[in-house]
Tab-separated table of C-alpha atoms and ligand atoms in Angstrom:
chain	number	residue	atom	x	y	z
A	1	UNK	CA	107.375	89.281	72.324
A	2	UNK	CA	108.509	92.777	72.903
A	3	UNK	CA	111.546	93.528	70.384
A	4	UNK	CA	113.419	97.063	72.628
A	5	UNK	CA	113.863	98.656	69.575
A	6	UNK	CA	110.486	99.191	69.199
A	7	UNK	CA	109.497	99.977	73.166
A	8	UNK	CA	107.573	103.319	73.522
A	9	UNK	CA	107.707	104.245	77.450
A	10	UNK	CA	105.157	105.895	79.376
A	11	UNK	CA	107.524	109.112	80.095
A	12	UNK	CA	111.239	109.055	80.055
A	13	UNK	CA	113.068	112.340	80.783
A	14	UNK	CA	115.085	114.680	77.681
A	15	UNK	CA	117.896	116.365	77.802
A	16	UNK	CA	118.906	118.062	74.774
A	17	UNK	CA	119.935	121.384	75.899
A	18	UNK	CA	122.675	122.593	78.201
A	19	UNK	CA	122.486	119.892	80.743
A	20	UNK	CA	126.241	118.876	79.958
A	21	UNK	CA	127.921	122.373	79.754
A	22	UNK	CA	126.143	123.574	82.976
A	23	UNK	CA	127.004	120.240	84.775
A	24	UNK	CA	130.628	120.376	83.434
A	25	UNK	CA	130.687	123.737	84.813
A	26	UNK	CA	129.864	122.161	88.176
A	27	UNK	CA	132.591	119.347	87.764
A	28	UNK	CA	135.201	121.681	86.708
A	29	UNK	CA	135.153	123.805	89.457
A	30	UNK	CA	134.583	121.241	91.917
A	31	UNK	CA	131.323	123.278	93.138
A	32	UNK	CA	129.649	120.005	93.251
A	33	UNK	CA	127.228	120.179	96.957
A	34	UNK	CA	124.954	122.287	98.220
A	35	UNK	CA	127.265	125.260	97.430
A	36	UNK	CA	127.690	127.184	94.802
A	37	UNK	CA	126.199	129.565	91.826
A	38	UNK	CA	123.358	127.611	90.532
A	39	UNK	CA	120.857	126.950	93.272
A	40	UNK	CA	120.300	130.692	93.288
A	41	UNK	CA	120.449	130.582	89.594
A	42	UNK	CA	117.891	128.197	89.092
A	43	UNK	CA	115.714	129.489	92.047
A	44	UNK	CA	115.968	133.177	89.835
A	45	UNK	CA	114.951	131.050	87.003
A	46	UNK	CA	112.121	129.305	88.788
A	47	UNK	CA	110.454	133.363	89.673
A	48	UNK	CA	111.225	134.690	86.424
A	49	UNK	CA	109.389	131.818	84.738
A	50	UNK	CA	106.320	131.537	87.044
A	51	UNK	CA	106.365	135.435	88.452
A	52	UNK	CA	106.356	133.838	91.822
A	53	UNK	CA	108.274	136.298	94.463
A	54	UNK	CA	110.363	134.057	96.184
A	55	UNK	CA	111.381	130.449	95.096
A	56	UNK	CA	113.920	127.845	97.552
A	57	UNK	CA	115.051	124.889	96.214
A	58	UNK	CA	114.897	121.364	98.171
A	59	UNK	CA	115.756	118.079	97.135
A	60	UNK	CA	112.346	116.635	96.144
A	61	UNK	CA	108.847	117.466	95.562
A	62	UNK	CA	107.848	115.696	99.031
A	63	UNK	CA	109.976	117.454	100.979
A	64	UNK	CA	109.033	120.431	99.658
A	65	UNK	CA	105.567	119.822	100.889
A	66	UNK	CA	106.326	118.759	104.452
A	67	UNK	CA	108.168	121.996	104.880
A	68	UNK	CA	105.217	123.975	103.519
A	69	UNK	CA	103.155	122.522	105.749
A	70	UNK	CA	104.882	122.915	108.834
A	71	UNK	CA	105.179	126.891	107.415
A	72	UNK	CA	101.263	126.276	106.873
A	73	UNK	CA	101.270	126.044	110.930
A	74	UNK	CA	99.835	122.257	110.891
A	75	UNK	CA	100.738	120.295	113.788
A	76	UNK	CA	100.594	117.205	115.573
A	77	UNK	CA	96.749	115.979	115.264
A	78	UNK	CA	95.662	118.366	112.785
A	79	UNK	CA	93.870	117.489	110.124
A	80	UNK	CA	94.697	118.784	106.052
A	81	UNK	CA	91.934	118.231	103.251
A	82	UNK	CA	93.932	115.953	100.579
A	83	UNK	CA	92.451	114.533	97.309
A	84	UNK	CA	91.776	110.480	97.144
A	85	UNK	CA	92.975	110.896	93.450
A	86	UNK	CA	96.759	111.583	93.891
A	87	UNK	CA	100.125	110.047	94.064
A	88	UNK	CA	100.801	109.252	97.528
A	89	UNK	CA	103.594	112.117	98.615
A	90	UNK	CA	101.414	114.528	99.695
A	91	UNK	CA	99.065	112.359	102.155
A	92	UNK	CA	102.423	110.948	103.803
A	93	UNK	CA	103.685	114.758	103.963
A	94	UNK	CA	100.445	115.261	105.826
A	95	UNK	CA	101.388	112.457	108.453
A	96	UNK	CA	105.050	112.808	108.765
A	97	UNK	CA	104.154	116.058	111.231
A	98	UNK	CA	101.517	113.386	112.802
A	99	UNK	CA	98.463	115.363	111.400
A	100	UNK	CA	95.915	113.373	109.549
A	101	UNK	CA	94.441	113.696	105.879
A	102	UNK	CA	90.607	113.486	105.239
A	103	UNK	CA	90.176	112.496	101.648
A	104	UNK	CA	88.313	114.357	99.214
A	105	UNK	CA	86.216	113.102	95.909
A	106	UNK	CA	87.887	114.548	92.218
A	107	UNK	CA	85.736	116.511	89.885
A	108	UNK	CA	85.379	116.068	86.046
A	109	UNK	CA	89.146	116.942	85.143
A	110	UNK	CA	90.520	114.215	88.424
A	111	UNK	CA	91.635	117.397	90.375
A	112	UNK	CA	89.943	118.017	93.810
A	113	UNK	CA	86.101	118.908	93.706
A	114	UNK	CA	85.821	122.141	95.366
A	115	UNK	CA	81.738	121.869	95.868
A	116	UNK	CA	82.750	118.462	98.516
A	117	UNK	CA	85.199	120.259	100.108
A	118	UNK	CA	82.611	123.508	100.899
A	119	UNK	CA	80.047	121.075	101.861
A	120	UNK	CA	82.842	119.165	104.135
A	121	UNK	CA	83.818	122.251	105.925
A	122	UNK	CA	79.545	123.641	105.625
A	123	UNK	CA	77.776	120.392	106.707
A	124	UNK	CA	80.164	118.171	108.746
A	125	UNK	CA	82.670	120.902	110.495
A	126	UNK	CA	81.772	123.723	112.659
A	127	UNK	CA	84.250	127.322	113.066
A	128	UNK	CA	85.261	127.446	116.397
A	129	UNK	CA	87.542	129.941	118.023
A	130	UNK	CA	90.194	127.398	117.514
A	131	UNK	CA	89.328	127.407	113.738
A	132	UNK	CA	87.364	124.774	111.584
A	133	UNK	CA	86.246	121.813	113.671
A	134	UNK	CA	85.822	118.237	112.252
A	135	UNK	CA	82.974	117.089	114.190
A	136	UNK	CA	83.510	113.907	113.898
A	137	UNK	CA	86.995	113.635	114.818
A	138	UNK	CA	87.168	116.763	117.021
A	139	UNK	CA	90.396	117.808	114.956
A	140	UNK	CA	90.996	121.255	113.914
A	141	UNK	CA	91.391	121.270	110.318
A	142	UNK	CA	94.407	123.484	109.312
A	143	UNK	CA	94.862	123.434	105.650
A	144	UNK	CA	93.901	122.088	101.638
A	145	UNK	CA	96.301	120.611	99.406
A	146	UNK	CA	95.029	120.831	96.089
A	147	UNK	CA	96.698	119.134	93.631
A	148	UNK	CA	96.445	119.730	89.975
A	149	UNK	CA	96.515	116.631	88.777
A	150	UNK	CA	98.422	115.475	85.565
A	151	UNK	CA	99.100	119.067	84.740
A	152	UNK	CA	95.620	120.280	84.335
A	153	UNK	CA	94.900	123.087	86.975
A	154	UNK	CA	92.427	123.092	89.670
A	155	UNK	CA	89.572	125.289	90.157
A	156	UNK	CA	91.628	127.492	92.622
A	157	UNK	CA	88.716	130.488	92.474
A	158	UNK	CA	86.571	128.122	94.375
A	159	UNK	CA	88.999	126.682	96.774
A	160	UNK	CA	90.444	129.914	97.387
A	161	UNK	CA	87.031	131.328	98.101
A	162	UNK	CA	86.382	128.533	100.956
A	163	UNK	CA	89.748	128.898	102.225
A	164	UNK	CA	89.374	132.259	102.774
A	165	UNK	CA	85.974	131.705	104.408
A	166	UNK	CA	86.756	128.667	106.747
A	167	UNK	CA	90.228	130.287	107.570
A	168	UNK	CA	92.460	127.624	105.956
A	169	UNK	CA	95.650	127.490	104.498
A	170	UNK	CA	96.361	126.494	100.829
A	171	UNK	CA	99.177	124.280	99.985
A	172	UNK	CA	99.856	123.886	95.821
A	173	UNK	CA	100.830	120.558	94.902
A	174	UNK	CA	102.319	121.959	91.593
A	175	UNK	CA	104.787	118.783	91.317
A	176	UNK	CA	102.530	117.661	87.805
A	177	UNK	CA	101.987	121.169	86.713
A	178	UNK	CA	104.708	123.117	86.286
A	179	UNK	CA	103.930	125.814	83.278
A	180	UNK	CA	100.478	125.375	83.532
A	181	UNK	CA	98.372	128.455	83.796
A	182	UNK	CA	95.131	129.956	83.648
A	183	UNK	CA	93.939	131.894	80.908
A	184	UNK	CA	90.486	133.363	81.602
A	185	UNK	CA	89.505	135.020	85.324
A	186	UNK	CA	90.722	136.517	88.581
A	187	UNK	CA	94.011	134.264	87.858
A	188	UNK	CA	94.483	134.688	84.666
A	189	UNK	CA	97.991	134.589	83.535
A	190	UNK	CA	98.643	132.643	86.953
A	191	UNK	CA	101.059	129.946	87.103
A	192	UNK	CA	99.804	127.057	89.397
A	193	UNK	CA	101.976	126.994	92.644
A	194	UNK	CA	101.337	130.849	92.817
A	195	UNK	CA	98.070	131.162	93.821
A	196	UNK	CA	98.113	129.169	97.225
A	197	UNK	CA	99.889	130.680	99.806
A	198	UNK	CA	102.632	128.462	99.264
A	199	UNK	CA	103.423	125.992	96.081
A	200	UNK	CA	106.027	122.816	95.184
A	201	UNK	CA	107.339	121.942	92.348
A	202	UNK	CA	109.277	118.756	91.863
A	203	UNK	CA	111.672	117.879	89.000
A	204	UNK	CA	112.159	114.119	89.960
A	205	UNK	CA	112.480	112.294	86.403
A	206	UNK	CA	109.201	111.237	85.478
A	207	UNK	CA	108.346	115.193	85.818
A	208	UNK	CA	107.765	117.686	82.819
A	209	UNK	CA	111.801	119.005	83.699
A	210	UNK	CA	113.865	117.136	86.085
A	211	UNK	CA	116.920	117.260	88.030
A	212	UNK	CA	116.982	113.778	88.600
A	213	UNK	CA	115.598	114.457	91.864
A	214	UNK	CA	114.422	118.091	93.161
A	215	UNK	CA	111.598	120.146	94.330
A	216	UNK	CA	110.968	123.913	94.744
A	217	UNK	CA	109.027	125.816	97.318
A	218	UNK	CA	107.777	128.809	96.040
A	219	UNK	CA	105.408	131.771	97.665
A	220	UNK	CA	105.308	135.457	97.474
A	221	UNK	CA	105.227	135.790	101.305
A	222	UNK	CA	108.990	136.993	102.458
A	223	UNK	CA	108.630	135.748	106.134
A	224	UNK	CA	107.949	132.222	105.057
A	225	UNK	CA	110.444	132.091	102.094
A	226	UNK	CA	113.202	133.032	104.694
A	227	UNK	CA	111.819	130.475	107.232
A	228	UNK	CA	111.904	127.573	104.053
A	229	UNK	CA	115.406	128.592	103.240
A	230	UNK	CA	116.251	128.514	107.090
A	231	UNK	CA	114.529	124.630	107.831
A	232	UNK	CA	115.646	123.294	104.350
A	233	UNK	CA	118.876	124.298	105.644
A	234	UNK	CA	119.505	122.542	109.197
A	235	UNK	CA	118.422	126.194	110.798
A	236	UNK	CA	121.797	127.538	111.273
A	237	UNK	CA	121.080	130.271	113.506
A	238	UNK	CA	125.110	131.177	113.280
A	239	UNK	CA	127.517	129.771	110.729
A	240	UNK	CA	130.647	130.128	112.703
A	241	UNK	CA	129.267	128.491	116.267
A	242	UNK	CA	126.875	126.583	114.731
A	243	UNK	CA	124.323	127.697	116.590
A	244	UNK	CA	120.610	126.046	116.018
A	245	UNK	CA	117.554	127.338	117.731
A	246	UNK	CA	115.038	125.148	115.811
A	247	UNK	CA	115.023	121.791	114.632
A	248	UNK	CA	115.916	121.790	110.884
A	249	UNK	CA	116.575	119.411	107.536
A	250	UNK	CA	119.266	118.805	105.367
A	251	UNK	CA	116.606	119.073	102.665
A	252	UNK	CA	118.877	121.118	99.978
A	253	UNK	CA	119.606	120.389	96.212
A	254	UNK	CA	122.839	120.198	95.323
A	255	UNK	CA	124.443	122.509	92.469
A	256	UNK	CA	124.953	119.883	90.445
A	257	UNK	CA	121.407	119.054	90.479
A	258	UNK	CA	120.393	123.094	89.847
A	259	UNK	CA	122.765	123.342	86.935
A	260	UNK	CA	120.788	120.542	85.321
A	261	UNK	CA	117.290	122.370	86.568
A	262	UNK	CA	118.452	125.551	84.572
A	263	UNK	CA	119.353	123.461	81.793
A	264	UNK	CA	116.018	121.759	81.993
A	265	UNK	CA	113.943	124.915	82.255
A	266	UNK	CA	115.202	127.089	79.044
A	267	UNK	CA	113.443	123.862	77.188
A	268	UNK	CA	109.604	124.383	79.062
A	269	UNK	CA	108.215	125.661	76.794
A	270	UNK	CA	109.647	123.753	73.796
A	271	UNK	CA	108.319	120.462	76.198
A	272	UNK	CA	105.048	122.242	76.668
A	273	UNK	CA	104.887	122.868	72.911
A	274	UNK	CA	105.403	119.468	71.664
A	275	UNK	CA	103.298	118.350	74.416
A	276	UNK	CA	100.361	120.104	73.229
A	277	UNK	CA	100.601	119.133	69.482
A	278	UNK	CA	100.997	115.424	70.804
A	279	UNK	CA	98.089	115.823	72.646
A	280	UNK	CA	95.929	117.301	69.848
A	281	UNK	CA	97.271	114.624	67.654
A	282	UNK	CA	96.163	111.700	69.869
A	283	UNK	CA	93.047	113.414	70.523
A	284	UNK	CA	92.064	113.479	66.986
A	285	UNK	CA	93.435	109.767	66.314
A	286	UNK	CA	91.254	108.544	69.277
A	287	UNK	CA	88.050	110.990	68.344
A	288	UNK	CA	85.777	107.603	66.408
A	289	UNK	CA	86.007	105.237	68.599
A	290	UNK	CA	82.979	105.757	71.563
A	291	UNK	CA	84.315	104.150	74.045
A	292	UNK	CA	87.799	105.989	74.108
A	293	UNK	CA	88.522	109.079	74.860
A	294	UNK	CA	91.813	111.417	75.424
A	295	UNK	CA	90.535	113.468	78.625
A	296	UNK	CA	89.301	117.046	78.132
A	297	UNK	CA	91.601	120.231	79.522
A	298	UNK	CA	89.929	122.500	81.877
A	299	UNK	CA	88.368	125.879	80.689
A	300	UNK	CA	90.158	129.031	80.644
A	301	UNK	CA	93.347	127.050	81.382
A	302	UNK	CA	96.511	126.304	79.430
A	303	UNK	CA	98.051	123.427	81.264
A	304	UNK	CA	101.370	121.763	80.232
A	305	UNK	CA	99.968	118.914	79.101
A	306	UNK	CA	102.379	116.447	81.247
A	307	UNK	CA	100.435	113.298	80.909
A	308	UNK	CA	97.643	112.290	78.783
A	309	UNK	CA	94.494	110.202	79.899
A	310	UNK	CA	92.827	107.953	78.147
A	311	UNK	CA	89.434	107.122	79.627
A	312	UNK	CA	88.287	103.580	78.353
A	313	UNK	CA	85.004	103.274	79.112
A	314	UNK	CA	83.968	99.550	79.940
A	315	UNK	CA	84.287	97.753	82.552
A	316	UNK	CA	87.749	97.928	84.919
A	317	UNK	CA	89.254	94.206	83.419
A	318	UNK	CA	88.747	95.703	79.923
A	319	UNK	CA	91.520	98.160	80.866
A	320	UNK	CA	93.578	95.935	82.783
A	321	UNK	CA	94.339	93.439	80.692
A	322	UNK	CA	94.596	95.899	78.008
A	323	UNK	CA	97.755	97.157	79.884
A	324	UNK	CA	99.083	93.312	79.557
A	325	UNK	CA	98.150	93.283	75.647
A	326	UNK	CA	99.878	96.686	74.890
A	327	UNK	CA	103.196	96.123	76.944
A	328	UNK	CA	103.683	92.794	75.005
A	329	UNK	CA	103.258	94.969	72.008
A	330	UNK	CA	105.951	97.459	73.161
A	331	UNK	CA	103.726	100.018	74.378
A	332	UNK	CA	103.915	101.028	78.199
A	333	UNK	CA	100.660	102.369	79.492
A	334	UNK	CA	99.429	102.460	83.254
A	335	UNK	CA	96.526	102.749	85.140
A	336	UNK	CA	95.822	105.307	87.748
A	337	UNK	CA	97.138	105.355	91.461
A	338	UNK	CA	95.539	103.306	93.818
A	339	UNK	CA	93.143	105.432	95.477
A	340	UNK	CA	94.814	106.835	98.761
A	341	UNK	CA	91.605	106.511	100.652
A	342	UNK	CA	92.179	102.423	100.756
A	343	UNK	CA	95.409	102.194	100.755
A	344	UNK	CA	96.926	100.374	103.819
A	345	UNK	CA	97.973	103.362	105.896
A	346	UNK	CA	94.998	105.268	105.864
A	347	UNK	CA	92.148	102.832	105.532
A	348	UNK	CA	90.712	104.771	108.931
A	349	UNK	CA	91.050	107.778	107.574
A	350	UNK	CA	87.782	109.754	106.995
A	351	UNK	CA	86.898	110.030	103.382
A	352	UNK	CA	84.113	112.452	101.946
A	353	UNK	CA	81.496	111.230	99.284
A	354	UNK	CA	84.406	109.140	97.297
A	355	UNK	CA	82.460	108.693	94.313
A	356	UNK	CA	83.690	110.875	90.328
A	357	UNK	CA	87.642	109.437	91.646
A	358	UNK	CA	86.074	105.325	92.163
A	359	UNK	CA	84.832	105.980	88.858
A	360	UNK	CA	88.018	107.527	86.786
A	361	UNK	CA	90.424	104.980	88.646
A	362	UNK	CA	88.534	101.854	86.998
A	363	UNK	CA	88.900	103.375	83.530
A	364	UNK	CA	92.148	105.530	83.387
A	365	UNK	CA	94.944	104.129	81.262
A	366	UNK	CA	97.932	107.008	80.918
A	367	UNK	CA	99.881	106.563	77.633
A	368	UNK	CA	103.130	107.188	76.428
A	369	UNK	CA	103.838	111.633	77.182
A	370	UNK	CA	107.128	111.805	76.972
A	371	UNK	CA	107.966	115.181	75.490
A	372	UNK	CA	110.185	113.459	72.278
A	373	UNK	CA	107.393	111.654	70.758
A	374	UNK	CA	107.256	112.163	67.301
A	375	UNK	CA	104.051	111.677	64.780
A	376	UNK	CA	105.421	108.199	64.232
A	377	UNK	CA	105.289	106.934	68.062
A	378	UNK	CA	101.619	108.586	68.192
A	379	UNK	CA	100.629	106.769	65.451
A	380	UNK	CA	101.779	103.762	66.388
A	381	UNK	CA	100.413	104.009	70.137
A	382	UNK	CA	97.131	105.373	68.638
A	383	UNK	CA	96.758	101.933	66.166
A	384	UNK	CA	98.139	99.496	68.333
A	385	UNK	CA	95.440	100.405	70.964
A	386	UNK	CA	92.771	100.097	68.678
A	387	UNK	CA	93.773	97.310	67.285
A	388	UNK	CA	94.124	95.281	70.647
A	389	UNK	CA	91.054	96.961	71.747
A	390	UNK	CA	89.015	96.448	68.634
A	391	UNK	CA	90.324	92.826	68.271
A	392	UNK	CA	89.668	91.740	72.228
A	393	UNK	CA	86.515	93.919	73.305
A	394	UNK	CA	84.315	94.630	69.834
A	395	UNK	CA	81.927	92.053	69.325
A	396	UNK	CA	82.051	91.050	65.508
A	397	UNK	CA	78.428	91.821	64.779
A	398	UNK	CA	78.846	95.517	65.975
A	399	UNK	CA	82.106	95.702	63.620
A	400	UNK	CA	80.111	94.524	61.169
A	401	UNK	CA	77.255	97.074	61.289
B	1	PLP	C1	105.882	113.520	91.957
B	1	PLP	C2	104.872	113.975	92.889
B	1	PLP	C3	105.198	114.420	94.176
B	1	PLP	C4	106.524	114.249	94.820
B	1	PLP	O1	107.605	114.727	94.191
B	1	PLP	P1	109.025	114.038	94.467
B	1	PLP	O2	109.949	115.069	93.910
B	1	PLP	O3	109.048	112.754	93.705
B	1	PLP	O4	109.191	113.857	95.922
B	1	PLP	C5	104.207	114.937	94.985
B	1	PLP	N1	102.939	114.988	94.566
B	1	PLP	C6	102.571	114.522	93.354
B	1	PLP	C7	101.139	114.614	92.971
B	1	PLP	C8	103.511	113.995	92.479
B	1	PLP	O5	103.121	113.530	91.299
């Protein structure tokens, strides 16, 4: 069975730079909570790197999204436009201020499809002076949280362009994509997370950088950068009386946490670099066999290549039980989330022409990213997948041919 030596996860975090000096730092001079020089540092950090205005750091990527949408303005029985395809944190962000999600089809790349969305808000809403009305639910819709999924970025010209015209709000989920940008267009040279009116980053450990747990809000809007800082903060109105005129969080990140997200962030772009040569390198391992395929990038993007996708195209058992096969082999490989549409909590949930993400979550399998694979774990993910594939699925007169 599976010898450990051997075992190639699906993403495991590195930390090869200053992670122990910084933290030491920390330690030494006992500035070890929510105190202390390097939350602001690592904040600084986060707007140098991205060119955002205004960044405030929270203790995970979820959080980070209920606050920006309660700084969206979406309330109790609102409704926010969320992708199907997703991990799960921002649809429960969505309910945790008792609004409700409608679920949204992916397009070619698994990020949000833009042209449902426009038809959504053309065909089955109506603008009323309250703003956009679901007429089938009666709920005002407030706000789209795009999410750019495995670190490819969404087609933000386009959702911008209905947001603007249907008078809704534009939350980045960022969490997968920090360092990805655009290369070509009115965003060019535009980190994702900067181009909504408000953007999260996480750095829990499965992310590109990681903290162990964190998030980031970021937006170039002062007023609701102060008001983050203020609700991620309990809303101390006055330090001495502790005085509290709105209901706040303790949703901070500890300086311990920020000296590792400093650490963390002078390697980007070495991650991103390796990342891409990985992904070129599987790409071009993967490139004769028909049936699987390493999933394109965008156009006019350069994304950070956090997780690669390999689309096997047969039927959904093929994949699944390839997942058994591999593991016993010491590869670990998964398939994609359950889509959010059926999942328990939100099975009543209105759902929009669910078609492109029905078809990418029965032949997804994710394989090992983590950013210290070397040439030698490629190439032994790359041949132990055809191997178990070629072995199980090819019949032997088409191997023969
Ligand atoms: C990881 C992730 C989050 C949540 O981040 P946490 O820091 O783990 O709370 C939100 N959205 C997506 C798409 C994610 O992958």
């Amino acid at each position: 069975m599976c010898n450990k030596d051997l075992f190639i996860p699906l993403s495991v975090p590195v930390m090869t730079g200053n992670e122990w000096k910084y933290i030491k730092e920390c330690l030494d001079s006992s500035w070890v909570s929510s105190a202390g020089p390097y939350v602001n540092k690592f904040e600084e950090a986060v707007c140098k790197y991205t060119g955002a205005k205004h960044a405030i750091a929270c203790m995970n990527g979820t959080a980070g999204l209920q606050i920006a949408l309660i700084l969206a303005g979406v309330k109790d029985n609102d409704e926010v436009i969320v992708p199907t395809l997703t991990f799960i944190a921002p649809v429960n962000a969505v309910k945790y201020l008792n609004a409700e999600p409608v679920f949204m089809d992916c397009d070619d790349y698994m990020n949000i499809d833009p042209e449902k969305i426009e038809a959504f808000c053309k065909y089955k809403s109506e603008i009323t002076d309250k703003g956009l009305r679901n007429k089938k639910s009666g709920r005002i819709i407030k706000a789209i949280i795009p999410v750019h999924i495995f670190g490819n970025p969404c087609n933000m010209v386009h959702i911008i362009e209905i947001a603007k015209k249907y008078n809704l709000k534009v939350i980045e989920d960022a969490t997968e994509s920090m360092g990805s940008y655009y290369t070509e267009g009115v965003y060019k040279n535009k980190f994702t997370g900067t181009i909504g009116n408000l953007g999260v980053y996480s750095f829990n450990g499965n992310k590109i950088i990681t903290t162990g747990g964190g998030g980031m809000i970021i937006t170039d809007n002062e007023e609701l950068a102060r008001k983050a800082k203020y609700l991620t903060t309990q809303a101390k109105d006055d330090a001495v009386n502790f005085i509290h005129n709105e209901i706040g969080y303790n949703f901070r990140l500890t300086n311990i946490q920020a000296a590792m997200g400093v650490a963390q962030l002078e390697q980007l772009n070495n991650f991103i670099r390796i990342k891409k040569k990985n992904y070129e390198l599987y790409k071009e391992k993967f490139k004769n066999i028909k049936e699987l395929e390493i999933m394109e990038i965008p156009e006019g993007t350069s994304p950070n290549y956090w997780f690669y996708s390999l689309i096997i195209n047969r039927e959904k058992n093929v994949r699944d039980e390839l997942i058994e096969k591999l593991d016993d082999r010491g590869i670990q490989t998964r398939p994609l989330w359950y889509l959010n549409h059926m999942q328990k909590p939100y099975i009543n949930n209105q759902s929009y022409k669910i078609e492109k993400a029905l078809w990418f979550w029965e032949r997804v399998l994710n394989i090992p990213s983590s950013s210290n694979l070397t040439e030698e774990d490629i190439k032994k993910v790359t041949e132990t997948i055809k191997d178990c594939y070629e072995k199980n699925y090819i019949n032997r007169w088409r191997r023969a041919l």
